[in-house]
Short mmCIF file of C-alpha atoms and ligand atoms in Angstrom, two decimals:
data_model
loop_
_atom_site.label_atom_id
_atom_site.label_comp_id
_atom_site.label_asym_id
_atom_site.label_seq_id
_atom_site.Cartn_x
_atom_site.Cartn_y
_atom_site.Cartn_z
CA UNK A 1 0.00 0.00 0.00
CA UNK A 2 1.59 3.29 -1.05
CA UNK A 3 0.70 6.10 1.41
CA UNK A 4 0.83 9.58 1.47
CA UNK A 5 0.64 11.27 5.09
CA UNK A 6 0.47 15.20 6.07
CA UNK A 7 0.29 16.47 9.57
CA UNK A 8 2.27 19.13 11.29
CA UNK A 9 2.94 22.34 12.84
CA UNK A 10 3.38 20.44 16.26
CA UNK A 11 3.91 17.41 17.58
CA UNK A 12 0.53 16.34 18.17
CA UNK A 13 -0.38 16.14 14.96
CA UNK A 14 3.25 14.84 13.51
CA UNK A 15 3.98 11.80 15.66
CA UNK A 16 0.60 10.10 15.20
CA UNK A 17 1.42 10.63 11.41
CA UNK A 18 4.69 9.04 11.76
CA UNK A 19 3.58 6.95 14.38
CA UNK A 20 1.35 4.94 11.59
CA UNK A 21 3.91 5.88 8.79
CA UNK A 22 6.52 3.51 10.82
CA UNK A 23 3.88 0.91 11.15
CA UNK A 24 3.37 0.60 7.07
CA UNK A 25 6.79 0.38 6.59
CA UNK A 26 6.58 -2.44 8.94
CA UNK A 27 3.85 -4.16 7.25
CA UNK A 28 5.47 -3.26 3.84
CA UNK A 29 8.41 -2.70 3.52
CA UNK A 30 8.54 -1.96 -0.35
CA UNK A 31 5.57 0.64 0.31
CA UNK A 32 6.09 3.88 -1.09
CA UNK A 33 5.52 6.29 1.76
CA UNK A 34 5.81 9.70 1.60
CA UNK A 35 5.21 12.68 4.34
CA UNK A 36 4.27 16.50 2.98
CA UNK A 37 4.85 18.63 5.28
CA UNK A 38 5.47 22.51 6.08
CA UNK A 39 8.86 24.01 5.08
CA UNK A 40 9.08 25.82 8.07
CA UNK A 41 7.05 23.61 10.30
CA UNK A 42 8.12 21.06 13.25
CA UNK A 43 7.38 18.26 10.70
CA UNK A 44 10.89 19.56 8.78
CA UNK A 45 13.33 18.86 11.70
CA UNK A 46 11.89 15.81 12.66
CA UNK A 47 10.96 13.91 9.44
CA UNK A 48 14.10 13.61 7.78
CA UNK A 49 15.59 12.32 11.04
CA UNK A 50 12.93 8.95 10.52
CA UNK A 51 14.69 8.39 7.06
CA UNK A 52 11.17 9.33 5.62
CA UNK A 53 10.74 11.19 2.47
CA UNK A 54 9.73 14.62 2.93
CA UNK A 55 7.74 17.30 0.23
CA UNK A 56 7.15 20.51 1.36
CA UNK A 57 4.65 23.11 0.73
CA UNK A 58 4.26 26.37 1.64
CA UNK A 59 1.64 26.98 3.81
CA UNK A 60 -0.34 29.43 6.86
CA UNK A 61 -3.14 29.19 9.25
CA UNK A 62 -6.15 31.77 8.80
CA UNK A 63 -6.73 33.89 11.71
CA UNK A 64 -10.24 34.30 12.81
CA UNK A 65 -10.79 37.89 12.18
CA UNK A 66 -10.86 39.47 8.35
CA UNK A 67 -7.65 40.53 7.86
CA UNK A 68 -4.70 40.79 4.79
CA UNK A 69 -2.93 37.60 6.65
CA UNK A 70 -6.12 35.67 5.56
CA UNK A 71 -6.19 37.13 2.14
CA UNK A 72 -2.32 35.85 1.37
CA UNK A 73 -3.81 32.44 3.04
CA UNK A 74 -6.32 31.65 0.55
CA UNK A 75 -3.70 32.79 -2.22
CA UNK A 76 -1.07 30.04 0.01
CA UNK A 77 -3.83 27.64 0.07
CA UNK A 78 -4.42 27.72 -4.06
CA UNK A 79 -0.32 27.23 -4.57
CA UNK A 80 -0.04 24.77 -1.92
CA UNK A 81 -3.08 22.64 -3.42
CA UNK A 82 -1.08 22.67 -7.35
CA UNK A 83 2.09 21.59 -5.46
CA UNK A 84 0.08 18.70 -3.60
CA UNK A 85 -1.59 17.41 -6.96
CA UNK A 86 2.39 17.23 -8.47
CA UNK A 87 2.98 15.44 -5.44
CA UNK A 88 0.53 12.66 -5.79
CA UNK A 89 0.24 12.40 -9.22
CA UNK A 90 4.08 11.92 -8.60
CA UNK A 91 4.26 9.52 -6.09
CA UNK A 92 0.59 7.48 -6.71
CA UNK A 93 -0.38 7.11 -3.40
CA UNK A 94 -3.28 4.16 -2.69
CA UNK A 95 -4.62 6.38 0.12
CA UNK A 96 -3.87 9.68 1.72
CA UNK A 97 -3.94 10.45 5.54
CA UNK A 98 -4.25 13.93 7.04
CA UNK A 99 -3.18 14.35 10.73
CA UNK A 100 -4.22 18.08 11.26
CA UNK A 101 -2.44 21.54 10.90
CA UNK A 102 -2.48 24.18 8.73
CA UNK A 103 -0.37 21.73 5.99
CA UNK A 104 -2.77 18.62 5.73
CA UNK A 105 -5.78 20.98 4.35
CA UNK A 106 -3.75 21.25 0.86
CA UNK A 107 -2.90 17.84 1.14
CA UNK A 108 -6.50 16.02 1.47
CA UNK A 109 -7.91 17.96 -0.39
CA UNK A 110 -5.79 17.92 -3.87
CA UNK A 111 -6.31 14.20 -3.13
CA UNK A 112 -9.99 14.87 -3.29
CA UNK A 113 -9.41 16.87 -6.78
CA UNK A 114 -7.35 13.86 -7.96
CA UNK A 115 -9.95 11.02 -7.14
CA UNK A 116 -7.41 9.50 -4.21
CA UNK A 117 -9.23 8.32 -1.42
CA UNK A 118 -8.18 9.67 1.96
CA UNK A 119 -8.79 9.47 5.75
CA UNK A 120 -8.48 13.00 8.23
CA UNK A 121 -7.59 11.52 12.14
CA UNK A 122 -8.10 13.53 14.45
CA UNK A 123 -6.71 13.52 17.99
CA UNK A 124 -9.03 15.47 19.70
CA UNK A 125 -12.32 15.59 21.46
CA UNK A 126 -12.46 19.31 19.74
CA UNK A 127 -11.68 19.07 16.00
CA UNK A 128 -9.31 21.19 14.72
CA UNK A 129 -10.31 24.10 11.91
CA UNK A 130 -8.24 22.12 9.21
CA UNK A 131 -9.91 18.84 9.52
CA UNK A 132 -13.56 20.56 10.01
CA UNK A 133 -12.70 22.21 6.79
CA UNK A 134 -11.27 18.61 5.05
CA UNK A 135 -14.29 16.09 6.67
CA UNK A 136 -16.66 17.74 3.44
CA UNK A 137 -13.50 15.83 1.31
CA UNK A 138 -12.04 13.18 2.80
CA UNK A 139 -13.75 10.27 2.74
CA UNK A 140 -13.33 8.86 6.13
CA UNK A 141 -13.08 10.68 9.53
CA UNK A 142 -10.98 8.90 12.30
CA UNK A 143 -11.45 9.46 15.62
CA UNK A 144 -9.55 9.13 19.32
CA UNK A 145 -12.16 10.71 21.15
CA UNK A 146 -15.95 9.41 20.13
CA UNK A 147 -17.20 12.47 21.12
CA UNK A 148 -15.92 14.28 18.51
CA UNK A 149 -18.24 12.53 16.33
CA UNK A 150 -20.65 14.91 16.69
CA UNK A 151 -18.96 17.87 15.17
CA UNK A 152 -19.20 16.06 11.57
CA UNK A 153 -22.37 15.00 11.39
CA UNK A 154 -23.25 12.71 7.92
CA UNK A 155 -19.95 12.13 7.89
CA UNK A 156 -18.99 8.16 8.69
CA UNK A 157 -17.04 8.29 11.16
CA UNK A 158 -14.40 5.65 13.01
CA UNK A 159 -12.67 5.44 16.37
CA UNK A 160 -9.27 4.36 16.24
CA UNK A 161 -7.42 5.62 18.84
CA UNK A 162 -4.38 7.40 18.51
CA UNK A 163 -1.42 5.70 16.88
CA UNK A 164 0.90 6.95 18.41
CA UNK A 165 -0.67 4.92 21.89
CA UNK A 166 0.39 1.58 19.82
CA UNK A 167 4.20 3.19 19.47
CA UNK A 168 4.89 4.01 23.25
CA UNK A 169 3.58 0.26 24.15
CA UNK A 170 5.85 -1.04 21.37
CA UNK A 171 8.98 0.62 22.97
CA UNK A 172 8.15 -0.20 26.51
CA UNK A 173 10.61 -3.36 27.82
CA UNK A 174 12.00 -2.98 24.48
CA UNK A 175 14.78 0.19 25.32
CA UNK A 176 17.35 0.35 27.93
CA UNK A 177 17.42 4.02 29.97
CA UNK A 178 18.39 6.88 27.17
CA UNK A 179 21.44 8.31 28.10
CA UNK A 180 19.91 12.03 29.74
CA UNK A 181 21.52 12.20 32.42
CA UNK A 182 19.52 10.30 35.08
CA UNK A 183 19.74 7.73 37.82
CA UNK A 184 18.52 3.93 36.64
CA UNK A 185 18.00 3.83 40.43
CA UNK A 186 15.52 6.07 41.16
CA UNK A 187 11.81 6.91 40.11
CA UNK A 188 11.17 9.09 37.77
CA UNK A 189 9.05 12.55 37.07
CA UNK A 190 8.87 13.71 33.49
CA UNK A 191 7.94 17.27 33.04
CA UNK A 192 6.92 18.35 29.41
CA UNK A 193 4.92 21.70 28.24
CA UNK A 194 3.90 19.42 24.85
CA UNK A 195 6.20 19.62 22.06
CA UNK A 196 6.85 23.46 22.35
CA UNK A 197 7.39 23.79 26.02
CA UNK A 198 5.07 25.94 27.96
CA UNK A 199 6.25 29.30 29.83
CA UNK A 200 3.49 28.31 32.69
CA UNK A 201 5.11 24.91 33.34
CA UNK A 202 8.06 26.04 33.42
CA UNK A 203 7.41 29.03 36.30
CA UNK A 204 6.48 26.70 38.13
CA UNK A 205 9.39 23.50 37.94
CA UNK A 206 11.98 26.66 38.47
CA UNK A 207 9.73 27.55 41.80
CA UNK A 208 9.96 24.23 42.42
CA UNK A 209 14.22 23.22 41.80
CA UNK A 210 15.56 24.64 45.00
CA UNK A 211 12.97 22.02 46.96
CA UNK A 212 13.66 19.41 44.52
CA UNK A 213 17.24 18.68 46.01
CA UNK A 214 17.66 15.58 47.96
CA UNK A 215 14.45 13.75 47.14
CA UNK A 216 14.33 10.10 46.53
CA UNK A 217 13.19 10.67 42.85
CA UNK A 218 14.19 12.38 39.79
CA UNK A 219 13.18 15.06 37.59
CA UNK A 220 13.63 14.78 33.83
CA UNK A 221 12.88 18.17 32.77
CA UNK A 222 12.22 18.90 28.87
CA UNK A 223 11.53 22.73 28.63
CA UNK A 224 10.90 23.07 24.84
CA UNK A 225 13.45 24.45 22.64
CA UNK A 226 12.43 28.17 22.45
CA UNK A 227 12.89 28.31 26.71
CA UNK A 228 15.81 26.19 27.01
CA UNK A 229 18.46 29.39 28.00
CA UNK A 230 16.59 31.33 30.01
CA UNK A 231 15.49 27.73 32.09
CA UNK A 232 18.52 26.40 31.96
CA UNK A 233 20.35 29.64 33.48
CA UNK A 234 17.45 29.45 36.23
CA UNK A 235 18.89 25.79 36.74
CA UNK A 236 22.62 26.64 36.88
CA UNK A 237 21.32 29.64 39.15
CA UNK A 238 19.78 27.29 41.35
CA UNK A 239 23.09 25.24 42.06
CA UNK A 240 22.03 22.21 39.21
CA UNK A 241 20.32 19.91 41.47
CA UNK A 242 21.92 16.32 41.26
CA UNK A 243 17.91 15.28 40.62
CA UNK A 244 16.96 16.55 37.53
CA UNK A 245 18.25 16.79 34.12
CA UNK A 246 17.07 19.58 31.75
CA UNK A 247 16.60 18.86 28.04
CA UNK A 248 15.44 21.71 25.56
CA UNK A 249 13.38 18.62 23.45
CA UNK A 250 13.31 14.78 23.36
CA UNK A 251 13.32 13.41 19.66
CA UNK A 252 12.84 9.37 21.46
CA UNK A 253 10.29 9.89 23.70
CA UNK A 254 8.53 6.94 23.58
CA UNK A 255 12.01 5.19 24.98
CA UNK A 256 12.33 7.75 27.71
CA UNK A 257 8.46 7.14 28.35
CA UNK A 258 9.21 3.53 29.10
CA UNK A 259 11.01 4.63 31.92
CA UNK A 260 9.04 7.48 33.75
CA UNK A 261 6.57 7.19 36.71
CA UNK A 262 4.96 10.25 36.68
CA UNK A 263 4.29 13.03 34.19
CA UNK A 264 3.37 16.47 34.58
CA UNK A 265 1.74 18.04 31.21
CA UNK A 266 -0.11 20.43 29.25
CA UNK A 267 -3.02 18.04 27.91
CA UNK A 268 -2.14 17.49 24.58
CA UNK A 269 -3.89 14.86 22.85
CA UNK A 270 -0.85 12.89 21.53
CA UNK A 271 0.57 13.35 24.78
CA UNK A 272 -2.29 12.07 26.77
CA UNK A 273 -3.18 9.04 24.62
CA UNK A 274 0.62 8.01 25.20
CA UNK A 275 0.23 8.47 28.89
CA UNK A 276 -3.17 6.30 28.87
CA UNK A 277 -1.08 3.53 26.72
CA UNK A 278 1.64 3.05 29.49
CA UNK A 279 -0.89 3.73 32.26
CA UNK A 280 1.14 6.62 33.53
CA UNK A 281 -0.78 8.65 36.01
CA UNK A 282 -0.47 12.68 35.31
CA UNK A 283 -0.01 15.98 36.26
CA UNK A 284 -2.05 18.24 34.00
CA UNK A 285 -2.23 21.83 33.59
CA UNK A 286 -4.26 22.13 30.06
CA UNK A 287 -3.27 25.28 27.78
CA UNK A 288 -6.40 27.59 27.55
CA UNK A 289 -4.87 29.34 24.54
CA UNK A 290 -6.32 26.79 21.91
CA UNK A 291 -9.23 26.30 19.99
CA UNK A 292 -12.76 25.81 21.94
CA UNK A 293 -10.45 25.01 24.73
CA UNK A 294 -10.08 21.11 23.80
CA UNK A 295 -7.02 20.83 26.03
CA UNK A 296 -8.95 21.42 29.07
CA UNK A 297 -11.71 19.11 27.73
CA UNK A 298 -9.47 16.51 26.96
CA UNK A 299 -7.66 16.51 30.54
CA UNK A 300 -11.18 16.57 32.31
CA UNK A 301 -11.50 13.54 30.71
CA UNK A 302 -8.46 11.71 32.38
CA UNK A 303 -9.45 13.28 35.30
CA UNK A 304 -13.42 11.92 35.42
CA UNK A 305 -11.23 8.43 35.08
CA UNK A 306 -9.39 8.66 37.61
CA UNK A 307 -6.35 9.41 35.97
CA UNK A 308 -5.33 12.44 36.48
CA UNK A 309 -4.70 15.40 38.66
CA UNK A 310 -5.98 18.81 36.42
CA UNK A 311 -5.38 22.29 37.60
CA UNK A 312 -5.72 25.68 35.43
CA UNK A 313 -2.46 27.07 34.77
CA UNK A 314 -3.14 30.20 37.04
CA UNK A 315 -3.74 27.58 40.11
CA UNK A 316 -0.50 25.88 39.68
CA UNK A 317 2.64 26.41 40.87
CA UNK A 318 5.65 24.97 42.18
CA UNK A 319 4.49 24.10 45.33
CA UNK A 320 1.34 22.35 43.99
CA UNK A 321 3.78 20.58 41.62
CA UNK A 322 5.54 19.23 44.41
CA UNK A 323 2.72 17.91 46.47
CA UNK A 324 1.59 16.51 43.69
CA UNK A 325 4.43 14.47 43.00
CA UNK A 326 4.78 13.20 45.94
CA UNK A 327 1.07 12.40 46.77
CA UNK A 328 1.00 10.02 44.06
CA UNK A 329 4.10 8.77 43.90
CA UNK A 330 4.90 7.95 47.99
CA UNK A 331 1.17 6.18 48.21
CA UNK A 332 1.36 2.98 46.14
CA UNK A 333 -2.13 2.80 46.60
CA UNK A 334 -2.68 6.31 44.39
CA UNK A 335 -0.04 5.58 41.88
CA UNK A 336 -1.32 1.80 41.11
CA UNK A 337 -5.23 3.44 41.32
CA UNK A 338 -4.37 6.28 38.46
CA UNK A 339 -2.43 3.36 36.85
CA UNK A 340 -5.17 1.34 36.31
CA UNK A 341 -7.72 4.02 35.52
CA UNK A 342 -5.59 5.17 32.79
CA UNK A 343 -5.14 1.48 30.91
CA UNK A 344 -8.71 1.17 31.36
CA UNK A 345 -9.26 4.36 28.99
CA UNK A 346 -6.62 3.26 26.85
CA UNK A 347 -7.42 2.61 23.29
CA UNK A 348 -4.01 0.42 21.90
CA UNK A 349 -4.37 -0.92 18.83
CA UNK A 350 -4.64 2.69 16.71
CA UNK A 351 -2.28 1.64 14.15
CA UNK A 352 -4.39 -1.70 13.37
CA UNK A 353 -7.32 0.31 12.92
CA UNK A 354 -6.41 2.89 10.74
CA UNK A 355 -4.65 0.25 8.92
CA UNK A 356 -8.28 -1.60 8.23
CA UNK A 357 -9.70 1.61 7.41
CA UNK A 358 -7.06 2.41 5.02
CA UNK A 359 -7.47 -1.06 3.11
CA UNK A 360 -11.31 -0.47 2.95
CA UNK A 361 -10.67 2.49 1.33
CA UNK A 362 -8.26 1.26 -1.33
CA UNK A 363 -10.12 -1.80 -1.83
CA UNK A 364 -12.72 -0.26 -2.40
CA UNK A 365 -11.50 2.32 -4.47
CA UNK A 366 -10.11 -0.54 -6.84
CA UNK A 367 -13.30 -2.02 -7.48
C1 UD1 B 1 -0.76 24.60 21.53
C2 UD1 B 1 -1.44 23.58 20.69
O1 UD1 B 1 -2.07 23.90 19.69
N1 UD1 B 1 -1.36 22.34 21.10
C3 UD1 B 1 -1.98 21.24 20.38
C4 UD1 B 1 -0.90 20.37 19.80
O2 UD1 B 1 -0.07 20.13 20.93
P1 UD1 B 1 1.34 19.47 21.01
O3 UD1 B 1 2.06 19.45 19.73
O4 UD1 B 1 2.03 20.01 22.18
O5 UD1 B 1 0.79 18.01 21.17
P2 UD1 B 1 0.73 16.85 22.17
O6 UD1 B 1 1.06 17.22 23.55
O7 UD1 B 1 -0.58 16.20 21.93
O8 UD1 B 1 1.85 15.89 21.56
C5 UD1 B 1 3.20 16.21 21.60
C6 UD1 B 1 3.95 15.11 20.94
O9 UD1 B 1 5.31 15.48 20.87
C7 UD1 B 1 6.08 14.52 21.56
N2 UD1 B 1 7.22 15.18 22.16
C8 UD1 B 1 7.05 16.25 22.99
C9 UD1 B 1 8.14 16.86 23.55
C10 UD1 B 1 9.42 16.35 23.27
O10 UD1 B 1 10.46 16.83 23.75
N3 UD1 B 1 9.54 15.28 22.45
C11 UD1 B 1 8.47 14.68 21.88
O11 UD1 B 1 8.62 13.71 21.15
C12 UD1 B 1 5.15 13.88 22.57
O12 UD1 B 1 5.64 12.62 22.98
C13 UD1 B 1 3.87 13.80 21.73
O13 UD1 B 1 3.91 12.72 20.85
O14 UD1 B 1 -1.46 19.19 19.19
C14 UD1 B 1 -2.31 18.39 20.04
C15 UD1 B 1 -2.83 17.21 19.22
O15 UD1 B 1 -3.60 17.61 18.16
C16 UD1 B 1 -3.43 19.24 20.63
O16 UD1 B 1 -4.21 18.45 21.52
C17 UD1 B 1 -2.81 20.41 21.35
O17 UD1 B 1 -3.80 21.21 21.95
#
């Protein structure tokens, strides 16, 4: 099956994509696989480094109020879409998969234009503007969240989970400790702001560093790359607890995940469908600055399970960070609780699923 994937912008939306892009090459190896991504998006650092090939477009969101940004947007969005049909008239992809961001609206829809069948996932409980705009051409939805079902109505929809979940599982047992600078001895506390870092998070772990000294666990600390300086002077400043090890991003996380106890997040929904995976219980502090405030919806969610511990960002602090911690990971009782509640929400077997869908599609397609 030859496959053509677009997601990016962040994380979220690029690691599912290459989550199920790693699985096909699995399955078949002779595929012809192919990622489009931004030129100046996440998706360009990180692609190449999976030895995937990588087309660009050029490409930008559309703000919500009228303005000239929008107006060289639309003009974007016609360029992008010629580049996309060169693409897959290049390349003859059997399907083509659209993860979300700005980049997969070209994408699905010049497959539309060029009779390819293709599949939008979307990670969310909250869809996205891109794959609102794409569910009127693609011609399957999938889903991590069944509730988001109901924001493309007519539209057949299919939940599949996150594949991404299936990679974090896979690497679990499978990966000795990454070299980051931590103890194989003691327990570990990752704290991530999502794949950008988040200034909020990170007020509160530097509150938190001269208390963090001496504990029996660790603190792997990934800041983002934008606020690695300033946090990592705060760090020096604060005498470079033995404890915890600062990183400005992670590009194996689901090998470092397969070593953690604890995470504290923003509420992501890549993020959180790897922490359900490895039944990781988790500190969240959802961003409010996204759309219809999904992050927050998507934490409450871990949270009603009994998975998680949610607080708005202006709530949380270092000292709350702390307790935290330590509340769930000095009570076995908590920890192995949250544990359980989180494998119990856990949908595994994304890759599988999209997989099926995906051979429906080009079956069907060839009939
Ligand atoms: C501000 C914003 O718009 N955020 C959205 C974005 O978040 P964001 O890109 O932060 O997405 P997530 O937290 O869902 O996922 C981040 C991904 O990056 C990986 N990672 C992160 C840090 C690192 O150092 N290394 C690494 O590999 C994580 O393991 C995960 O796979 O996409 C998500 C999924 O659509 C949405 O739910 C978020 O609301």
């Amino acid at each position: 099956m030859n496959v053509m994937i677009s997601g990016g912008g962040t994380g979220g939306h690029i690691y599912p994509a290459l989550a199920f892009a790693r699985y096909i090459r699995r399955l078949h190896p002779e595929a012809s696989i192919v990622y489009v991504g931004s030129e100046d998006g996440l998706e360009a650092d990180i692609v190449p480094r999976e030895g995937l090939q990588l087309e660009t477009v050029k490409i930008s969101g559309f703000k919500r109020k009228l303005s000239a940004h929008n107006v060289r947007t639309v003009v974007r969005f016609v360029k992008a879409v010629k580049q996309a049909r060169r693409y897959i008239r290049t390349h003859q992809p059997d399907v083509v998969i659209g993860t979300g961001g700005y980049v997969a609206g070209p994408v699905v829809y010049a497959a539309a234009k060029e009779g390819v069948p293709s599949i939008v996932h979307e990670q969310n409980s909250v869809p996205g503007l891109t794959n609102k705009f794409l569910s009127r051409y693609a011609d399957r939805i999938a889903l991590s969240f069944e509730e988001a079902s109901s924001y493309f109505p007519g539209k057949e929809t299919m939940l599949t989970g996150n594949p991404r979940a299936s990679e974090v599982l896979k690497a679990r047992g499978a990966s000795p400790l990454p070299d980051l600078g931590l103890s194989p001895e003691k327990r570990t506390v990752l704290v991530v702001g999502g794949s950008r870092g988040a200034r909020p998070i990170n007020e509160a772990v530097t509150e938190a560093l001269p208390d963090c000294a001496g504990r029996d666990w660790q603190m792997l600390y990934v800041t983002g790359e934008v606020h690695f300086d300033e946090v990592n002077q705060v760090v020096e400043e604060a005498g470079r607890p033995e404890n915890v090890a600062v990183h400005p991003f992670l590009y194996n996380m689901p090998e470092v995940l397969a070593h953690v106890d604890v995470v504290c997040a923003r509420a992501g929904a890549t993020t959180l469908a790897e922490l359900m995976a490895l039944g990781l219980p988790a500190i969240l502090i959802p961003s409010p600055y996204v759309t219809n405030n999904h992050q927050e919806k998507n934490a409450r969610a871990l949270e009603e399970a009994g998975a998680a511990l949610v607080s708005r960002e202006e709530e949380f602090n270092g000292k709350r960070l702390l307790e935290q911690v330590e509340q769930i990971l000095n009570t076995p009782a908590i920890w192995e609780r949250m544990h359980q509640n989180a494998l119990d929400v856990a949908v595994t077997d994304a890759n599988e699923r999209l997989y099926e869908l995906a051979s429906a599609l080009q079956a069907n397609d060839k009939k």
